[in-house]
Every structure is written in C-alpha cells, then in structure tokens.
C-alpha cells in the first residue's frame, strides 16, 4: 500500500491533536452544564435528573387510535397547565402499545404533587354567558383572554343552572373547512355532534342565547367563546372564527379530550429525588474517568507506541460519544451511562485485535510498514463479525426493551458503531502517521513470537466438568430457594410488582439498626409488615420494598421519614410497578434472548459457512448466561430490567470474544489441504494454535472491559452495582467460555463427524466385499 509522506503524517497528527483538544474543551463544557443542571446540556433521564415517570393503562375495552391520541394530548395539556410550557420542554408523553400512555418529566421539584394532578381528569363545560340573575358568568381580562367572572366557580355555575353541557354529551368533534355562504371562500370550522340528551339541552340553551355567546371551558381555562347566530336543534353545529385549520383541529381535539369516556389507571410510577440523580451522575462520571485512565496506562505498557495511538483514538472516541448524545438530543439514563462505560472497554477490543496482528507480523520477520498494513487487513473480518453480533443484541434490546433498557441499547449501539469508526479510520490514520514521521524501529511496536503452543484441547473434560458443576450449583440454589418458600430468583419490582422507596439517610445504618429503627416506622405508616430492606454499600442510602402503595401512602411515608430521621424529601425516590408489568417483562425478556440468539446463529452460520461454528458459539453463550443466572440465584441479586440488559450484553460480548478465535481457526483452516481438514488430530493441533495466537488479545480485552465495569461496581450507586456485579462475572465468564468451551465444542463436533464418516466408510467397504463375494 502507498506510504504516507512525512509532511502528511505530521499534518495528520497535528490535526488529530487539535481535534482532541477542541472536542475535549467542547465536551467539558457539555458535561459541566449537565452536572450543573443547565438547559443547554445532555438530556437526562429521571434516574439522573430526578422527576416523575408514570405509565397509565386504559380500563375496559381497547380504545380507538383517536381516543389514545386524545389521551396523550390530554396529559400534555395537564402538564403544561400545571407547570407551564417553558419548564416542561423535556416532558415526554407517548403511546405504549394500543392501551397505554407513558409520561416522563425530568427535573420536577414536587413530583408527588404532579402525580396527583395528572391523575385528576379534566372536565369540559359549555357555559351560558349570564346566570339566572343576569350577571356575567365570564369576562375578558387585561390580556384579552376570557376567565370566569369574579366570584364565579364551576360549582356555583352548576347550582345556578348555567352549565349547558358537559363533555359526556359530545359524540364527536372534528376540525375541517366549510364554504362561506356569502363569499364562497373556505373557512376553518369545528363540526360538533351531540348525543340525544345533549341535543335537547343545547336546543333549549341556544334558542335563548341567539345573539349572545356560549363559553367552552376545559381544565381551568376557556378554549373558545363562540357567538350563537341561531338556535341549534338538530344535534349538529359548527364553531367558526378560527384563524386557520390548525387552530380548528386543536379546538376539536380539546373538546374530544373533555368528552373522553375512557378511564385510565396507574400501572407504574416512579419518583426520583433530584439529589439521588445528581449523585448517580457524578459517581458514574468518576468511575468512567478512573477506568479510562487505567485502560490507557495498560495500553501503553502492553503495546508501546501502538498503545499511545490507541489512547489518542480512545480519548477522541469518548469525546465523540458525549457530543453525539448532546447533538442528537438522546436522553441519557443510568443504564445508558453503564452502556457508554462498557462501550469504552469494548472499544479497546478492535485496537487490541489490530495491534496483536501487527506484533505477530513483525514477529515472523515482516517489516514494520508491511506489518501495519497486514495487521489492519487481517483483523478486519474479526472486528466486523464481533461488532455485528453485539449490535444484534443492542438492536433486540432497542426493539423489545422499554424505558432504561432501551436507553442502554441506544448508547451501546452508538458505542459499537463509533468504535468501528475509531479503529478502522482514526487508529489507522494515527498509526500510519506515526510511521510516516519516522518511528520505524520494530522495538517501538513490539513483536510476538509463538515459541510454545498452549495445550487446551487435552483439558476439555476438566473445563466441561467445572462448568457443569457451577451451573448445577445455580440450579440447586434455585431449587433450595423455591423449597424454602422464596421464588427461585429474587424478582425485583419490575417482575413482581410493588413499591420501592430509596432514601438517602443522614448516616450509615447497619442491617440491625434498619430492622429496629426504620422498619417499625415504615410498617406503622403503611399498615403492613410485608417489608424488605436493603442497605447500599459505601453509601448512606437504603431501599425499602413494600406492597404497592397509593400516592397518599407514599406521601405519608415521605413525611414519616422526614419527621423521624430528618431526611429531606429531595433525597427520597419511590417507584410503583404493577405485577402485570412484571409478567410482561418476563415474557419480553425471554423473547429478547431467543430472538437475539436466533439472529446471531444465522449470522455466524452465514459468515463462517459452517453450522458447527454457530452452534458452538451459541452453546458457549448459553453457558455464560447460565453461569450469570447462578450468580443471581446464589447471591439473591434483584432480577429486573437491568437483568435483561445484563444478559443480552453478555451474549453480545461472549459471541464477540468467541468469533475472534473462530476467525483465526477459519484462517488457519484455509492453509490446510482438503484431506487434512477432516483429520481430528490435525484439527486438535490447529485449535490449540488458534487459541495460543489469540489468547493475548482475549485477556487484554477482558481486562480493559472488566476494569470499566469494576469501576462501576466500586463507585456506582446501588442501581448500577446490581447491574455491574453480574456483568463483571459475565465478562470474565465470556472470556473463559471462548477459550475453554466454544473451541472445544467445535472440535468435539468434528470428532463426532469423523467417527460417523469412518463408520460409513467401513460399512460401505463391507457392503462392497459382500457384493463381490455373492457374485
């Protein structure tokens, strides 16, 4: 390949350094504004910004699309009326399926009050201009907007008989156009249709109100005050006077909302204290910074000048992730932070594969320049295949997952795609530029010489026995849990339903102190002794899990904690989840695992053109999932939405690691003659050689990824720690299974095929001899 000139190399390095400095300054500004809670920053999810999240479900029959859309608009209107448009720019109201609506409002100071307000349905009223005594029911203020007259209330208007209709009388309301009878021009209107009861009431009222007005009042304000030109007796009427069709459609939507005859109930809600969210963000950033520093030092020690190139690319990679979140307005959640930190660890993988290849090429005697070219070319297939399988897991999470799981999937996918860009383009440019400026001594790059082949295949029985024992322990733990009256796994609220209240106390409490001091207060407040508590290591927070609490009981519990323990309300967060949600999450998580595994199998089969590669990889990742479940069962870790993200991440990581070894086996197979490819002993030696040639890369990647996850485990908040521990086990197990399980399974399948082929040859030979003898 054509070499880069020295001046171009110098220019490229200076340009890259300038980019790192610029994006570093730019990223620091973004993060600083985000931590300070300013508007021009990264959008934060509830678990980082504090606020409220609630999921409603329609009671009864499945609503029409229009009804569900109107419900979304109704809740948006509620939020705007309660908090004001300027303060709710980050509020998000959206449909979930065909029966549910979700509301997410970060940064709310009094979240419990908002929950109460959102739960109160808005009402629609058609109001006469004057009451029985002739006094005005509504008047115009200084801003030119209508309001109820002094001393008038909805209750007083009801008693006075000034309420003509309510929303229950509305059959339909649609915005459209009508031709002006005088000019023939099209004008925007709202077409109303009333039910039988409403038709009669409206006919009586409009007959008396010709020449006057009727106010249309919804949720505390007047939507419109149209003039009555004639008596309306047929149950159909038009409202005109809108400036454009958008205003007409908006008015029609509000009228429909006020007339909604569907009821919604709270399925799941979460209230997060702002200070808890701030702590989660700051500790996660510290974990990321320390982990990144350790990884960079490790890369320098392992790969010398190549490590310096990787570090430069890694810094730029991290800066670009922050910028992408900011530029595209992606909401960052706590699992999303974990996804980024995990992505940083995995981003090193592509560079490690490439650099290991370069050192191998130098080790067999090639020049540094040709080794650099060969290293990037030969590593590309393993990098591509490994990242695609991780993207499959992220895609499944994104499609099937909800809430924070979806946020984790998005950041993981961004990290994987950006790592490809970083390794394929940025790292290549840096390494070639370093070579061009004169760094051509092989000592600066290092070299790898394989003097001894590691003998893994002969220890297959040991590896398989150890894995079976560990999995058996997990199965035994689940059986014991079930027999002792507990569930096999410790299902969290997401799976079992209930209320979790996280409280940041003013001091650290021991388990005994929690049981003696805090539990009795909680039990007395909520009227139940069915309480589970959990102290957070290295933190003064505790988690209180109870049966599902109403909003009233949640507020009482907050008051009791404030009164008895001096806790501030901003340091209390609570979460309500319906058992129905839990059932669906278990179902969806199972589907997610099956779908992701299926697509991975298809992809590996397609890429390697041998089902034995795919099936071996799938069995190995099943092993990793079972070992991870063993950790959950033995340690009784909470199984919830983070569990889904953890399992699917392990699946992606495990297959990624396995593919690197399989890619080397595929490459080494290409050098064998046809007759050697079916020889079991030859394949056994080839398998050991392939593992020997890739084990340095596997251990390096495992170390860098494990370091990032370990920082989360040490420094993260309780939610992150529950996610980080099994993920750390999964990362280490994924490395083990790739080396000690997957390749051995592949070889075992070849051995079985070889026996079948030998048996077929013997049978064929006997048949031929018998045929000749009979002749």
Short mmCIF file of N, CA and C in Angstrom, two decimals, residues 29 41 128 158 193 259 283 331 337 346 348 385-386 416 443 445 467 502 510 517 528 575 597 617 646 680 701 756 759:
data_model
loop_
_atom_site.label_atom_id
_atom_site.label_comp_id
_atom_site.label_asym_id
_atom_site.label_seq_id
_atom_site.Cartn_x
_atom_site.Cartn_y
_atom_site.Cartn_z
N UNK A 29 -17.38 21.38 28.49
CA UNK A 29 -18.46 22.35 28.64
C UNK A 29 -19.82 21.68 28.72
N UNK A 41 -27.69 21.34 27.71
CA UNK A 41 -26.84 20.23 28.12
C UNK A 41 -27.44 18.92 27.61
N UNK A 128 -73.33 29.17 29.82
CA UNK A 128 -74.10 30.33 29.39
C UNK A 128 -73.35 31.61 29.69
N UNK A 158 -72.90 25.35 38.32
CA UNK A 158 -73.74 24.14 38.29
C UNK A 158 -75.02 24.37 39.08
N UNK A 193 -70.97 17.10 17.07
CA UNK A 193 -72.12 16.21 17.04
C UNK A 193 -72.46 15.83 18.48
N UNK A 259 -64.48 15.27 26.38
CA UNK A 259 -65.59 14.33 26.28
C UNK A 259 -65.17 12.88 26.29
N UNK A 283 -20.98 10.07 40.35
CA UNK A 283 -20.21 8.86 40.63
C UNK A 283 -19.93 8.06 39.35
N UNK A 331 -31.69 10.98 25.24
CA UNK A 331 -31.85 11.02 26.70
C UNK A 331 -30.91 10.01 27.35
N UNK A 337 -25.46 5.27 30.93
CA UNK A 337 -24.09 5.57 31.37
C UNK A 337 -23.28 4.28 31.43
N UNK A 346 -15.05 -1.98 25.55
CA UNK A 346 -15.12 -2.81 24.35
C UNK A 346 -14.49 -2.13 23.14
N UNK A 348 -11.72 -0.72 23.03
CA UNK A 348 -10.31 -1.08 23.02
C UNK A 348 -10.10 -2.38 22.24
N UNK A 385 -17.25 -8.99 12.32
CA UNK A 385 -18.16 -10.03 12.80
C UNK A 385 -18.48 -9.86 14.28
N UNK A 386 -17.46 -9.54 15.07
CA UNK A 386 -17.67 -9.37 16.51
C UNK A 386 -18.60 -8.21 16.83
N UNK A 416 -20.68 0.90 19.85
CA UNK A 416 -20.16 -0.11 18.93
C UNK A 416 -19.86 0.49 17.57
N UNK A 443 11.26 -2.17 17.67
CA UNK A 443 11.25 -2.20 19.13
C UNK A 443 10.17 -1.28 19.70
N UNK A 445 7.30 -0.92 18.48
CA UNK A 445 5.99 -1.54 18.26
C UNK A 445 5.86 -2.87 19.02
N UNK A 467 -17.60 -26.36 34.48
CA UNK A 467 -18.76 -25.56 34.06
C UNK A 467 -20.06 -26.22 34.50
N UNK A 502 -36.34 4.53 47.77
CA UNK A 502 -34.91 4.69 48.04
C UNK A 502 -34.70 5.98 48.82
N UNK A 510 -26.69 0.06 59.96
CA UNK A 510 -26.44 -1.37 59.84
C UNK A 510 -27.77 -2.08 59.58
N UNK A 517 -35.02 0.30 63.89
CA UNK A 517 -35.41 1.71 63.91
C UNK A 517 -36.32 2.11 62.73
N UNK A 528 -48.63 -2.33 57.16
CA UNK A 528 -48.27 -3.68 56.72
C UNK A 528 -46.87 -4.02 57.20
N UNK A 575 -40.93 4.18 43.59
CA UNK A 575 -41.28 3.58 42.31
C UNK A 575 -42.40 2.57 42.51
N UNK A 597 -30.41 -14.61 20.08
CA UNK A 597 -29.63 -15.83 19.84
C UNK A 597 -29.89 -16.38 18.44
N UNK A 617 -20.77 -21.56 19.26
CA UNK A 617 -20.81 -20.23 19.86
C UNK A 617 -22.08 -20.04 20.69
N UNK A 646 -28.26 -6.88 31.15
CA UNK A 646 -27.04 -7.60 31.53
C UNK A 646 -26.88 -8.88 30.71
N UNK A 680 -8.88 -35.44 12.69
CA UNK A 680 -9.16 -34.93 14.04
C UNK A 680 -7.90 -34.44 14.74
N UNK A 701 -8.49 -7.70 26.20
CA UNK A 701 -9.84 -7.15 26.07
C UNK A 701 -10.65 -7.40 27.32
N UNK A 756 -18.45 -40.74 12.43
CA UNK A 756 -19.56 -41.11 11.55
C UNK A 756 -19.05 -41.43 10.15
N UNK A 759 -17.25 -44.73 10.17
CA UNK A 759 -18.21 -45.84 10.24
C UNK A 759 -18.87 -46.06 8.89
#
